[in-house]
XYZ file of C-alpha atoms in Angstrom:
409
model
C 0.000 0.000 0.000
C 1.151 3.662 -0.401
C 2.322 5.597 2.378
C -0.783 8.121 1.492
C -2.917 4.919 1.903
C -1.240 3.706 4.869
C -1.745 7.467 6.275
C -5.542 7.210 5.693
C -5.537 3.683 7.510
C -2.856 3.689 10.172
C -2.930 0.409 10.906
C -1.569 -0.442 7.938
C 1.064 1.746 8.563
C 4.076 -0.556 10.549
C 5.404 2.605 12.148
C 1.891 3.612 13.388
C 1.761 -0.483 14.907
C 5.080 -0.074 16.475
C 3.940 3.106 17.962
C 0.426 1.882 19.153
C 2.199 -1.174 20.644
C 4.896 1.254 22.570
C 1.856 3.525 23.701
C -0.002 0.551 24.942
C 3.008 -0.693 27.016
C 3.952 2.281 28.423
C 0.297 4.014 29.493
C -0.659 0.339 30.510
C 2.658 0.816 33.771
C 1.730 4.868 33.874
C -1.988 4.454 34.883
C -0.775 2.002 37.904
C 1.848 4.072 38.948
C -0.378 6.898 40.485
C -2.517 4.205 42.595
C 0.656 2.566 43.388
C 2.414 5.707 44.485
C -0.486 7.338 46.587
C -0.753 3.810 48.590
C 3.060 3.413 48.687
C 4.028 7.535 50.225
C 0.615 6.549 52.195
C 2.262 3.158 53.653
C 5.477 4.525 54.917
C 4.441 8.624 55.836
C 0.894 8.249 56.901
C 0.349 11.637 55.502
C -1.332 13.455 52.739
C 0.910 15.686 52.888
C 4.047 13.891 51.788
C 1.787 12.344 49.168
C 1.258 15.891 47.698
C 4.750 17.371 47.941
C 5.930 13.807 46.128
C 2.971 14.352 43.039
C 3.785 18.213 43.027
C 7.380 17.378 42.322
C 7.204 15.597 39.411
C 4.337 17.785 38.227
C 5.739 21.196 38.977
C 9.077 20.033 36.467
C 6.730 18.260 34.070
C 4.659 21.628 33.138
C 8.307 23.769 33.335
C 9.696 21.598 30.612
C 6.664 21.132 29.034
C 8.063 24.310 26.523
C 11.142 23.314 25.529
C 9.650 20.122 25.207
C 7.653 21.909 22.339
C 10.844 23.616 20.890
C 12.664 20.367 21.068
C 9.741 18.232 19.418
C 9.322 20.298 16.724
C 12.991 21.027 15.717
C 14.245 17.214 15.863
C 12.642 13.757 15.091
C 9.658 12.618 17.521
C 10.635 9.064 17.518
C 13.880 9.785 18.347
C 12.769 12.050 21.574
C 10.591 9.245 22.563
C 12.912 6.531 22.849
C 15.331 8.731 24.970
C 12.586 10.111 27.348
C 11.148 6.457 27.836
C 14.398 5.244 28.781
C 14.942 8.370 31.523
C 11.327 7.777 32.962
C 12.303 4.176 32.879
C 15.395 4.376 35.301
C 14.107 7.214 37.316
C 10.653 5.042 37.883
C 13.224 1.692 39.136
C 14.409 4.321 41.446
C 11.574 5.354 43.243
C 10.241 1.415 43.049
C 13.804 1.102 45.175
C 12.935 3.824 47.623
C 9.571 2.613 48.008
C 10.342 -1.247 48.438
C 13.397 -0.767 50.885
C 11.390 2.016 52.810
C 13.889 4.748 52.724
C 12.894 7.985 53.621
C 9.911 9.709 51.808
C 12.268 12.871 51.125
C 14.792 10.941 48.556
C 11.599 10.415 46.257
C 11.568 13.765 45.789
C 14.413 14.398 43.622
C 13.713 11.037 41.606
C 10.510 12.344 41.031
C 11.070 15.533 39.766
C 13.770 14.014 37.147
C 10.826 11.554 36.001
C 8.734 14.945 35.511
C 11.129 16.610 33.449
C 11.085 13.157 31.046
C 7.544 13.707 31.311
C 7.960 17.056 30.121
C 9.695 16.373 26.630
C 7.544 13.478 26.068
C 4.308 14.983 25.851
C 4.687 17.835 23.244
C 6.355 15.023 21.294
C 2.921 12.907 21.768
C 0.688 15.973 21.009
C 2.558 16.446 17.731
C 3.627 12.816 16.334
C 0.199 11.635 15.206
C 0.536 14.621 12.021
C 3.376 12.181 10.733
C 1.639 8.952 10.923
C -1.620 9.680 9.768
C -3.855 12.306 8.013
C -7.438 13.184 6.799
C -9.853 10.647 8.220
C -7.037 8.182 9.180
C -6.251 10.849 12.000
C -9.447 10.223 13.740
C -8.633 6.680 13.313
C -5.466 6.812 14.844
C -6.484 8.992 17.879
C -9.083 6.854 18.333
C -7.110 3.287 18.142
C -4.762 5.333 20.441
C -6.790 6.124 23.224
C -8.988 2.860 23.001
C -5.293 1.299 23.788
C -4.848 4.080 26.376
C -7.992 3.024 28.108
C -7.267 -0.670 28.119
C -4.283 0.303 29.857
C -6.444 2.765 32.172
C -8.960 -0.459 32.912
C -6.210 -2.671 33.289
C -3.356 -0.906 35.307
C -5.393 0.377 38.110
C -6.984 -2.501 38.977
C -3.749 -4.545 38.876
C -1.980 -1.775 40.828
C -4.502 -2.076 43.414
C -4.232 -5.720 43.620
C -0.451 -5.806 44.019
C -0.472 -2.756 45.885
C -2.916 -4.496 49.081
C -1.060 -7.849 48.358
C 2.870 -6.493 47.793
C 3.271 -3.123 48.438
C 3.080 -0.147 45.829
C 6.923 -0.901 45.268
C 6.125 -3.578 43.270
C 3.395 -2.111 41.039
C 5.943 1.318 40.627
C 8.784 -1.446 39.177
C 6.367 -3.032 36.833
C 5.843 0.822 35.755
C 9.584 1.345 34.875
C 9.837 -1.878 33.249
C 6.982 -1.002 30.512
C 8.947 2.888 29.796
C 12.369 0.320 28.579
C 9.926 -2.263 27.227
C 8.113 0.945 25.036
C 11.550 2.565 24.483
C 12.677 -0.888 22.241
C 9.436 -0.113 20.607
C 9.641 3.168 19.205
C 13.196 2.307 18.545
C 11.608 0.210 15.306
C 9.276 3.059 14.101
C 11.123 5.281 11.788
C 9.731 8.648 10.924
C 11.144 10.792 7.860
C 14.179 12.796 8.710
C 13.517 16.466 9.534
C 14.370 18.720 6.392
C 17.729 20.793 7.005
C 17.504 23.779 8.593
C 18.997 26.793 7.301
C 21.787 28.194 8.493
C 20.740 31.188 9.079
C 17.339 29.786 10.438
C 15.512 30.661 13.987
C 16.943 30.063 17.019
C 15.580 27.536 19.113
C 14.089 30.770 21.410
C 13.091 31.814 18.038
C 11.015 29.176 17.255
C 9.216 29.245 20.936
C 8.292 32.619 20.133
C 6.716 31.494 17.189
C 5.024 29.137 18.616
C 3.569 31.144 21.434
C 2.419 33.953 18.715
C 0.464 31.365 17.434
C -0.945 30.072 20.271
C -2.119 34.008 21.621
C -3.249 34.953 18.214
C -6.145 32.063 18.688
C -8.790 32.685 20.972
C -9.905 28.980 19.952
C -6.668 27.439 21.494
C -6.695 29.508 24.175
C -9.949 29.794 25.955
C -9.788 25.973 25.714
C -6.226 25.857 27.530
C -7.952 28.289 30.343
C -10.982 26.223 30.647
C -8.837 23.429 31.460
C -6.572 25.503 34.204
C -9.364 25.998 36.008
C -10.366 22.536 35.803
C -7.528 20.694 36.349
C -7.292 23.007 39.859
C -10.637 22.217 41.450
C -11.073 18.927 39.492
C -8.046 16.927 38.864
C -5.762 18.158 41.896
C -8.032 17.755 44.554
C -9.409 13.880 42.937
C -5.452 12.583 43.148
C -5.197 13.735 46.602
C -8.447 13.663 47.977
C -9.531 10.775 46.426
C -6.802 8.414 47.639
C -7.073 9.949 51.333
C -11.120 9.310 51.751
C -10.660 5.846 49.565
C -7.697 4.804 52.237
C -10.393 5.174 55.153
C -13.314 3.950 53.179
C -13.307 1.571 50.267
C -9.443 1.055 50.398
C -6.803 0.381 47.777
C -8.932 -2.178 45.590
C -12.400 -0.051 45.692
C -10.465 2.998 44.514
C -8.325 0.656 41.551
C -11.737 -0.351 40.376
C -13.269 3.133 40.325
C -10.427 4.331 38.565
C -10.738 1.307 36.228
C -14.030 2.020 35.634
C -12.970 5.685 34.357
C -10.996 3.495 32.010
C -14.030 1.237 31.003
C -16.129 3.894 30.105
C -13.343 5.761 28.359
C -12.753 2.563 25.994
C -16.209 2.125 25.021
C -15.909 5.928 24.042
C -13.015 5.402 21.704
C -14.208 1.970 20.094
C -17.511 3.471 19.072
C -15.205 6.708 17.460
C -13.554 4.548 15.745
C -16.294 3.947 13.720
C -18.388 7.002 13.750
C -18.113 10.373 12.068
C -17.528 13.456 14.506
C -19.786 15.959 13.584
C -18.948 19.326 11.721
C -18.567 21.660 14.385
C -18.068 19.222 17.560
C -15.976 21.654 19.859
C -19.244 22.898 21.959
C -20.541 19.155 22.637
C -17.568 17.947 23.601
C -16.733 20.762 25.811
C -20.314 20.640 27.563
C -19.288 16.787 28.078
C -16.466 17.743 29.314
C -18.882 18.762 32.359
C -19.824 15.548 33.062
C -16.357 14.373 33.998
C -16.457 16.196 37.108
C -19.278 13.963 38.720
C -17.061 12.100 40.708
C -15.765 14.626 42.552
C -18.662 15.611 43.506
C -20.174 12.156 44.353
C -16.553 11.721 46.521
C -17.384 14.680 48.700
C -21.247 13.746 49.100
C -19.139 10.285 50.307
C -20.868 7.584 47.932
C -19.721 4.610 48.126
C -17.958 2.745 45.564
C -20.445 1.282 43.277
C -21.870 4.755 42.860
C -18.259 6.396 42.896
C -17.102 3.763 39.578
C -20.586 4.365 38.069
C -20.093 8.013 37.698
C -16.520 7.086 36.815
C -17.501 5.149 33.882
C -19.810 8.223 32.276
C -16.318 10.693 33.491
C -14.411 8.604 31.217
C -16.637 8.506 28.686
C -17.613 11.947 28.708
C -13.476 12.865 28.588
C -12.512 10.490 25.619
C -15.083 12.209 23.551
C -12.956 15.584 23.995
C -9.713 14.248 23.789
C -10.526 12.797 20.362
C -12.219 15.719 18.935
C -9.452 18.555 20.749
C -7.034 15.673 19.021
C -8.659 16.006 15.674
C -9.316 19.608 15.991
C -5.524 20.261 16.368
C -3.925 18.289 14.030
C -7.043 19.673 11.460
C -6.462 22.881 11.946
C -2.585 23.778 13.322
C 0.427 23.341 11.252
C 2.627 20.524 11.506
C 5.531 22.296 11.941
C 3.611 23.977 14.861
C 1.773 21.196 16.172
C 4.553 20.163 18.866
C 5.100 23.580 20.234
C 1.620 25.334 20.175
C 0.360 22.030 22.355
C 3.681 22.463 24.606
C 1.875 26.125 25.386
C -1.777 24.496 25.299
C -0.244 21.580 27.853
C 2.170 23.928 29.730
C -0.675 26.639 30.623
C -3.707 24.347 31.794
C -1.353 22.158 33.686
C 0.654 24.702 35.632
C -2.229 24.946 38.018
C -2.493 21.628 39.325
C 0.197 21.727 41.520
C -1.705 24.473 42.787
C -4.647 22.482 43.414
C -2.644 19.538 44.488
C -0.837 21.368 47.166
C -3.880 23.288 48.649
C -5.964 20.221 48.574
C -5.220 19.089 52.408
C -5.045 22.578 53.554
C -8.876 23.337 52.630
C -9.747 19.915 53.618
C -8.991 20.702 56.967
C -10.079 24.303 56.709
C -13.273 23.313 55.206
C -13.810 19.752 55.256
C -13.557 17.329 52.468
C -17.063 17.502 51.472
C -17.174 21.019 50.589
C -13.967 21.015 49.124
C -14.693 17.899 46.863
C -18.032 19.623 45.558
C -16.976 23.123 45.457
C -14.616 21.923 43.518
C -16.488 19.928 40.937
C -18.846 23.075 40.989
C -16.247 25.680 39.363
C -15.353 23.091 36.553
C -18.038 21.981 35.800
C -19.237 25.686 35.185
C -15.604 26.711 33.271
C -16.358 23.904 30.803
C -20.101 25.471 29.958
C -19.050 29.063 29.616
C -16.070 27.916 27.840
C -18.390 26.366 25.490
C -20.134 29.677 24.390
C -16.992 31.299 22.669
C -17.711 31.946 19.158
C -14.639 30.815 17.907
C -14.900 27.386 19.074
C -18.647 27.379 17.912
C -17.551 28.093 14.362
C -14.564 25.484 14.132
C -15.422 22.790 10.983
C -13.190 19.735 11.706
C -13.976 18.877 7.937
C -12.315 22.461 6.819
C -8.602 21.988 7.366
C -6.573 25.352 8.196
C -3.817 24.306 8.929
């Protein structure tokens, strides 16, 4: 088959296989490691505390790199990044699974864990941008869609295990499984081969040069960038309080295997999500749906606050992920649509970089409320504010008007 035909139908494309297969490898280890981690700084501090300071310093790296991780992406092969990055989050991963299984002190995961964020860092403007050179047209869709379908498999499968080993083992264990899938997906992308990068003049742009492009993009459309806001706000009251919160209540209520399967069950509903777009059409203009979905996925904070137990908590779950594949695979499609290749890499290092910088934020602040305030009514406060930054997000007229089957880019 051609390459244009192999484009159109990725998985007919070997480099597209090798890089589903390294994807699927590597998420599969990531989506244990947080339930793993939570239940292993909980095991030897006893404190939320430590648990945030540990997440906030790989995160707090993570979204400082996140920019040259753009510049970096865009100037040099994607493949290539990859492989190294896996291989860094790979040894600094066995370190913490070290730390964790010989119960050192709490403060020397610190450091590992901040290295593992900077990895973390390069690697996901070189996700956000690789997809342009392995498919395009409707095979984009289709390979966003295979993607996170694999991605969710992983997110069924890894919690669940990671809870399992974590009550039988110790979340040592399940963290060492983690670094072995980052080597395991580094010998992957090692066979994918993309085309070399075309030479760059001489008297070309800087590497700060080519950041500043890439942010003048990114301000220039209100589309990219009310979406990127929406998503600071969320990831604040939403995301940072549900991975601290949420393994603090679970560790007094439904314990290490009730809060695996709820986060499974995120994973479930996120993979029937992405097998059914593998098949269907988005429609024309898709950005306000999938933004008012987007409200949806804050239902389990809520229910966590309003303490439900965990048949209710992996319910809501199940519609979260659902509701959040949905946007990923239309902001996914809506990207690579309608940003330049060349671009793609460092305009979703900004989009990345500027909605995640507040987590830590959230993260951090997340056992000070609760024990200002209480849990509850930090939980559904929480949900409250993104829920509503979602739905006013959704009435800007420049994401109203964006045609996913007119390509700008």
């Amino acid at each position: 088959m051609s390459s244009a035909g192999a484009a159109t139908r990725p998985l007919r494309s070997a480099a597209f296989r090798w890089f589903l297969l390294g994807r699927s490898i590597s998420m599969t280890g990531s989506f244990m490691s947080p339930v793993a981690l939570a239940f292993g700084v909980l095991e030897i501090t006893g404190s939320a505390v430590w648990l945030s300071a540990v997440t906030a310093a790989a995160l707090i790296p993570m979204v400082a790199t996140m920019l040259l991780g753009g510049g970096v992406a865009d100037r040099y092969r994607r493949d290539t990044v990859l492989r190294l990055t896996s291989v860094g989050a790979g040894l600094t991963q066995t370190g913490v699974a070290v730390v964790l299984l010989t119960c050192q002190h709490p403060a020397l995961l610190l450091p590992l864990s901040a290295v593992n964020g900077v990895f973390q860092g390069l690697t996901r403007p070189a996700l956000r941008g690789i997809l342009a050179n392995l498919a395009v047209g409707r095979g984009l869709q289709q390979a966003s869609s295979l993607l996170a379908s694999a991605g969710n498999t992983a997110r069924i499968a890894g919690p669940a295990v990671a809870g399992l080993l974590t009550a039988s083992a110790g979340g040592g264990w399940a963290i060492a499984v983690d670094a072995v899938t980052f080597l395991l997906a580094a010998a992957c992308f090692a066979r994918m081969s993309l085309p070399a990068r075309p030479p760059r003049a001489e008297d070309g742009p800087t590497m700060l040069g080519d950041l500043q492009e890439g942010w003048r993009y990114f301000r220039s459309h209100s589309w990219i960038w009310s979406v990127t806001l929406a998503f600071a706000v969320f990831n604040a009251t939403n995301l940072g309080l549900w991975q601290i919160l949420g393994p603090v209540i679970a560790a007094g209520t439904i314990g290490a295997t009730g809060w695996g399967l709820v986060l499974s069950a995120r994973g479930a509903g996120a993979l029937l999500a992405g097998a059914a777009l593998v098949k269907l059409t988005l429609m024309r203009r898709p950005m306000v749906p999938a933004l008012s979905a987007m409200a949806l996925a804050t239902l389990p904070l809520f229910l966590l606050g309003a303490g439900a137990g965990v048949w209710w908590l992996a319910a809501a779950s199940l519609l979260a992920g659902a509701a959040a594949e949905f946007f990923t695979v239309v902001w996914e499609t809506v990207n690579n649509t309608h940003i330049p290749e060349r671009l793609l890499s460092r305009v979703g290092a900004h989009d990345e970089f500027w909605s995640s910088m507040s987590s830590p934020a959230g993260q951090l602040s997340a056992p000070i409320l609760a024990a200002a305030f209480g849990t509850t009514a930090v939980a559904v406060t929480g949900a409250a504010i993104a829920a509503a930054a979602m739905l006013l997000t959704a009435q800007v007229r420049a994401l109203r008007r964006i045609d996913v089957n007119r390509h700008t880019g």
